[in-house]
Coordinates of C-alpha atoms in Angstrom, one line a residue:
X1242 CA 117.2 106.6 66.8
X1243 CA 113.7 107.7 67.5
X1244 CA 113.1 104.6 69.7
X1245 CA 116.3 105.2 71.5
X1246 CA 115.3 108.8 72.3
X1247 CA 112.0 107.5 73.7
X1248 CA 113.9 105.1 76.0
X1249 CA 116.2 107.9 77.0
X1250 CA 113.4 110.1 78.1
X1251 CA 111.7 107.2 79.9
X1252 CA 114.8 106.5 81.9
X1253 CA 115.2 110.2 82.7
X1254 CA 111.6 110.3 84.0
X1255 CA 112.1 107.1 86.1
X1256 CA 115.3 108.5 87.7
X1257 CA 113.6 111.9 88.4
X1258 CA 110.6 110.1 90.0
X1259 CA 113.0 108.2 92.2
X1260 CA 115.0 111.3 93.1
X1261 CA 111.9 113.3 94.0
X1262 CA 110.5 110.4 96.0
X1263 CA 113.9 110.1 97.7
X1264 CA 113.7 113.7 99.0
X1265 CA 110.3 113.0 100.6
X1266 CA 111.6 109.8 102.1
X1267 CA 114.7 111.5 103.4
X1268 CA 112.6 114.1 105.3
X1269 CA 110.8 111.3 107.0
X1270 CA 114.0 109.4 107.7
X1271 CA 112.2 106.2 106.8
X1272 CA 110.9 105.9 110.4
X1273 CA 108.4 103.1 110.9
X1274 CA 105.0 104.6 110.5
X1275 CA 103.0 103.2 113.4
X1276 CA 99.4 103.6 112.8
X1277 CA 97.8 104.0 116.2
X1278 CA 94.7 102.1 116.8
X1279 CA 92.1 103.9 118.9
X1280 CA 89.6 101.6 120.6
X1281 CA 86.9 103.3 122.7
X1282 CA 85.5 100.2 124.4
X1283 CA 87.9 98.3 126.7
X1284 CA 85.8 95.2 126.5
X1285 CA 86.2 95.3 122.7
X1286 CA 89.9 95.5 123.0
X1287 CA 90.1 92.4 125.2
X1288 CA 88.5 90.3 122.5
X1289 CA 90.2 91.8 119.5
X1290 CA 93.0 89.8 117.9
X1291 CA 96.2 91.8 117.7
X1292 CA 97.9 91.7 114.3
X1293 CA 101.4 93.0 113.6
X1294 CA 101.7 93.9 109.9
X1295 CA 105.3 94.7 108.9
X1296 CA 106.0 96.1 105.5
X1297 CA 109.5 96.2 104.0
X1298 CA 110.6 97.4 100.5
X1299 CA 110.7 100.3 98.1
X1300 CA 108.6 103.3 97.3
X1301 CA 105.4 101.3 96.9
X1302 CA 105.7 100.2 100.5
X1303 CA 106.5 103.8 101.6
X1304 CA 103.4 105.0 99.8
X1305 CA 105.1 107.5 97.4
X1306 CA 102.6 109.9 95.8
X1307 CA 99.7 108.9 98.1
X1308 CA 97.7 112.2 98.2
X1309 CA 96.5 111.4 101.7
X1310 CA 100.1 111.1 103.0
X1311 CA 99.0 108.1 105.2
X1312 CA 101.3 105.5 103.7
X1313 CA 99.6 104.2 100.6
X1314 CA 98.1 100.7 100.6
X1315 CA 99.6 99.9 104.1
X1316 CA 97.1 102.3 105.8
X1317 CA 94.3 101.2 103.5
X1318 CA 94.6 97.5 104.1
X1319 CA 94.8 98.1 107.8
X1320 CA 91.5 99.9 107.6
X1321 CA 90.0 97.1 105.5
X1322 CA 91.1 94.4 107.9
X1323 CA 89.7 96.2 110.9
X1324 CA 86.5 96.9 109.1
X1325 CA 85.8 93.3 108.3
X1326 CA 87.3 91.5 111.3
X1327 CA 87.6 92.1 115.0
X1328 CA 91.2 93.0 114.7
X1329 CA 93.6 95.5 116.2
X1330 CA 96.2 96.0 113.5
X1331 CA 99.5 97.7 114.1
X1332 CA 101.5 98.5 111.0
X1333 CA 105.2 99.2 110.7
X1334 CA 106.2 100.8 107.4
X1335 CA 109.9 100.3 106.3
X1336 CA 109.6 101.4 102.7
X1337 CA 112.3 103.5 101.2
X1338 CA 112.1 105.1 97.8
X1339 CA 114.7 104.0 95.3
X1340 CA 115.9 100.8 97.0
X1341 CA 116.9 97.8 95.0
X1342 CA 116.6 94.2 96.5
X1343 CA 120.2 94.2 97.6
X1344 CA 119.8 97.6 99.3
X1345 CA 116.6 96.4 101.1
X1346 CA 118.5 93.4 102.4
X1347 CA 121.4 95.6 103.6
X1348 CA 119.0 97.9 105.4
X1349 CA 117.4 95.0 107.2
X1350 CA 120.8 93.7 108.3
X1351 CA 121.8 97.1 109.6
X1352 CA 118.6 98.2 111.3
X1353 CA 117.7 96.6 114.6
X1354 CA 114.2 98.1 114.6
X1355 CA 113.4 96.3 111.4
X1356 CA 114.8 93.1 112.7
X1357 CA 112.8 93.4 116.0
X1358 CA 109.5 94.1 114.2
X1359 CA 110.1 91.3 111.8
X1360 CA 110.5 88.9 114.7
X1361 CA 107.1 90.0 116.0
X1362 CA 105.3 90.1 112.6
X1363 CA 102.2 88.2 112.0
X1364 CA 102.1 89.2 108.4
X1365 CA 104.9 90.6 106.2
X1366 CA 104.4 92.5 102.9
X1367 CA 107.1 93.4 100.5
X1368 CA 107.6 95.4 97.3
X1369 CA 110.9 95.2 95.3
X1370 CA 112.3 94.8 91.8
X1371 CA 111.3 98.0 90.0
X1372 CA 114.5 99.7 90.9
X1373 CA 116.6 96.7 89.9
X1374 CA 115.1 96.8 86.4
X1375 CA 115.6 100.5 86.2
X1376 CA 119.3 100.1 87.0
X1377 CA 119.7 97.5 84.3
X1378 CA 118.0 99.8 81.7
X1379 CA 120.1 102.7 82.8
X1380 CA 123.4 100.9 82.8
X1381 CA 122.8 99.3 79.4
X1382 CA 121.2 102.3 77.8
X1383 CA 123.4 102.1 74.7
X1384 CA 122.0 98.6 73.9
X1385 CA 118.5 99.3 75.0
X1386 CA 117.1 98.4 71.6
X1387 CA 115.0 95.2 72.1
X1388 CA 117.1 92.8 70.0
X1389 CA 120.4 93.9 71.7
X1390 CA 119.3 94.1 75.3
X1391 CA 118.0 90.6 75.0
X1392 CA 121.6 89.4 74.9
X1393 CA 122.3 91.0 78.3
X1394 CA 119.1 90.2 80.1
X1395 CA 119.7 86.5 81.0
X1396 CA 122.7 87.4 83.2
X1397 CA 120.8 90.3 84.8
X1398 CA 117.7 88.1 85.4
X1399 CA 119.9 85.5 87.1
X1400 CA 121.4 88.2 89.3
X1401 CA 117.9 89.5 90.2
X1402 CA 116.7 86.0 91.0
X1403 CA 119.7 85.4 93.3
X1404 CA 119.0 88.8 95.0
X1405 CA 115.4 87.7 95.7
X1406 CA 116.5 84.4 97.2
X1407 CA 119.1 86.2 99.4
X1408 CA 116.5 88.8 100.5
X1409 CA 113.9 86.2 101.5
X1410 CA 116.5 84.2 103.4
X1411 CA 117.4 87.3 105.3
X1412 CA 113.7 87.9 106.1
X1413 CA 113.2 84.3 107.2
X1414 CA 116.2 84.5 109.5
X1415 CA 114.1 86.8 111.7
X1416 CA 110.7 85.2 111.1
X1417 CA 109.9 81.7 109.9
X1418 CA 106.2 81.6 110.6
X1419 CA 104.6 84.8 109.1
X1420 CA 103.2 84.7 105.6
X1421 CA 105.0 87.0 103.1
X1422 CA 103.0 88.8 100.4
X1423 CA 105.0 90.3 97.6
X1424 CA 103.7 92.9 95.2
X1425 CA 104.8 92.6 91.5
X1426 CA 106.2 95.5 89.6
X1427 CA 104.4 97.1 86.7
X1428 CA 105.1 99.3 83.6
X1429 CA 104.0 102.9 84.3
X1430 CA 104.5 104.0 80.7
X1431 CA 102.3 101.4 79.0
X1432 CA 99.3 103.7 78.5
X1433 CA 101.5 106.4 77.0
X1434 CA 103.6 104.1 74.8
X1435 CA 101.7 100.9 74.2
X1436 CA 103.6 100.1 71.0
X1437 CA 107.0 100.1 72.8
X1438 CA 106.9 96.4 73.5
X1439 CA 110.4 96.2 75.1
X1440 CA 109.3 97.9 78.3
X1441 CA 106.3 95.6 78.8
X1442 CA 108.3 92.6 77.8
X1443 CA 111.0 93.0 80.4
X1444 CA 108.4 94.1 83.0
X1445 CA 106.6 90.8 82.4
X1446 CA 109.8 88.8 82.6
X1447 CA 110.7 90.5 85.9
X1448 CA 107.3 89.5 87.3
X1449 CA 107.9 85.9 86.2
X1450 CA 111.3 85.8 87.8
X1451 CA 109.8 86.9 91.1
X1452 CA 107.0 84.3 90.7
X1453 CA 109.5 81.5 90.0
X1454 CA 111.9 82.6 92.8
X1455 CA 109.2 82.3 95.4
X1456 CA 107.2 79.3 94.2
X1457 CA 109.1 76.9 96.4
X1458 CA 109.4 79.3 99.4
X1459 CA 106.9 78.3 102.1
X1460 CA 104.2 80.8 103.0
X1461 CA 105.3 83.3 100.4
X1462 CA 102.8 84.6 97.8
X1463 CA 102.8 87.0 94.9
X1464 CA 100.2 89.8 94.7
X1465 CA 100.2 90.5 91.0
X1466 CA 99.2 94.1 90.1
X1467 CA 101.2 94.3 86.8
X1468 CA 98.3 94.2 84.4
X1469 CA 96.0 96.7 86.1
X1470 CA 98.6 99.2 87.1
X1471 CA 100.3 99.0 83.7
X1472 CA 97.2 99.1 81.6
X1473 CA 94.9 101.1 83.9
X1474 CA 91.4 101.6 82.8
X1475 CA 92.2 99.9 79.5
X1476 CA 92.7 96.5 80.9
X1477 CA 90.3 93.9 79.4
X1478 CA 89.2 96.5 76.7
X1479 CA 90.1 96.7 73.1
X1480 CA 93.3 98.6 72.9
X1481 CA 93.4 99.3 69.2
X1482 CA 92.2 102.8 69.7
X1483 CA 94.6 103.4 72.6
X1484 CA 97.5 102.4 70.3
X1485 CA 96.2 104.6 67.5
X1486 CA 95.7 107.6 69.9
X1487 CA 99.0 107.2 71.6
X1488 CA 100.7 109.2 68.9
X1489 CA 103.6 106.8 69.2
X1490 CA 104.5 107.0 65.6
X1491 CA 108.3 107.2 65.9
X1492 CA 108.6 108.3 62.3
X1493 CA 106.7 111.6 63.1
X1494 CA 107.3 112.4 66.7
X1495 CA 110.1 114.8 67.5
X1496 CA 112.2 114.7 70.6
X1497 CA 110.5 117.8 71.9
X1498 CA 107.0 116.2 71.4
X1499 CA 108.1 113.1 73.2
X1500 CA 109.4 115.2 76.1
X1501 CA 106.2 117.2 76.3
X1502 CA 104.2 114.1 76.4
X1503 CA 106.2 112.8 79.4
X1504 CA 106.1 116.2 81.1
X1505 CA 102.3 116.5 80.8
X1506 CA 100.7 117.1 84.2
X1507 CA 97.7 115.1 83.1
X1508 CA 98.0 111.3 83.7
X1509 CA 96.5 109.1 81.1
X1510 CA 96.4 106.1 83.4
X1511 CA 93.6 106.4 86.0
X1512 CA 95.6 104.4 88.5
X1513 CA 98.8 106.4 88.5
X1514 CA 99.8 109.8 89.9
X1515 CA 99.9 112.8 87.6
X1516 CA 102.8 114.2 89.7
X1517 CA 105.4 111.8 88.5
X1518 CA 103.6 109.4 86.0
X1519 CA 105.2 106.5 87.9
X1520 CA 103.7 105.8 91.3
X1521 CA 100.1 104.9 92.1
X1522 CA 97.6 107.5 93.0
X1523 CA 94.9 106.9 95.6
X1524 CA 92.9 104.7 93.2
X1525 CA 96.0 102.8 92.5
X1526 CA 96.8 102.2 96.2
X1527 CA 93.2 101.3 96.8
X1528 CA 93.5 98.6 94.1
X1529 CA 96.8 97.3 95.7
X1530 CA 95.1 97.2 99.1
X1531 CA 92.1 95.3 97.7
X1532 CA 94.4 92.8 95.9
X1533 CA 96.5 92.3 99.1
X1534 CA 93.3 91.8 101.2
X1535 CA 92.0 89.2 98.8
X1536 CA 95.3 87.3 98.8
X1537 CA 95.4 87.4 102.6
X1538 CA 91.9 86.0 102.7
X1539 CA 93.0 83.1 100.6
X1540 CA 95.6 82.2 103.3
X1541 CA 93.9 83.5 106.4
X1542 CA 94.5 80.3 108.2
X1543 CA 98.2 81.4 108.5
X1544 CA 97.4 84.6 110.4
X1545 CA 93.8 84.9 111.5
X1546 CA 92.7 83.2 114.7
X1547 CA 89.8 80.8 114.3
X1548 CA 88.1 82.6 117.3
X1549 CA 88.4 86.1 115.6
X1550 CA 84.9 87.1 114.6
X1551 CA 83.8 89.0 111.5
X1552 CA 82.2 92.4 112.0

């Protein structure tokens, strides 16, 4: 029963995080955030390669909880690209907090602006899957115990894989040439509850499903941020003390103590926001931008002109 209470509070926190994020997104009406590029020298503008970066997905695309309110990693990777190469990058942010894969696809099909920008995209970035997993956990809360949920997951995983395939086919309908870089999901509660193995288990499985779904899709690549954003500063360190200090002894923790732990305004993971314990903070978005930049560099022949010079 203790473990079930933990899961219950985790699901509540996840839903609250999405609801709060949805309000912020609603105010912005998910308009494409066009980052204007100011070039002072006209001669420089002539020689600069123009790059259209189109970003479609959920709250990680939108930049939820970015303290600078500039669009999370999207703005940061634009800055990084222009800093290192003679590029003029235009970004178009179509992230919406709370969207599942099927909802993202529906939004693309119903939004001519997204379609038109996809057609002109030189690079496409995406984030999806977290809300799909949350929906599964919420719907099957009564069987959320690890050994019971495992009976349900194969069917849900197959559905998720089919949704990924359908979404990517939708994207490729409008653009067949641009490389697609897809961010993995992560477990925002690992640092708080490292001994609750079910959450990390299904997070890892979701990442593998995404990896397998795209492995045969041309010019489509996974940007895996799961380990760092899940484990934060504890990645590659001995986590024995973390597990000891987590106070996750289900025999002793009361429901009130669990709730207080989740409502704490101090975030234990250095890469996540203290506001909702779910989305990245500035450090987290900087990590995402760096990982995306590295992956883009590995495949720069697909989007970077050979004549474009380094700064």
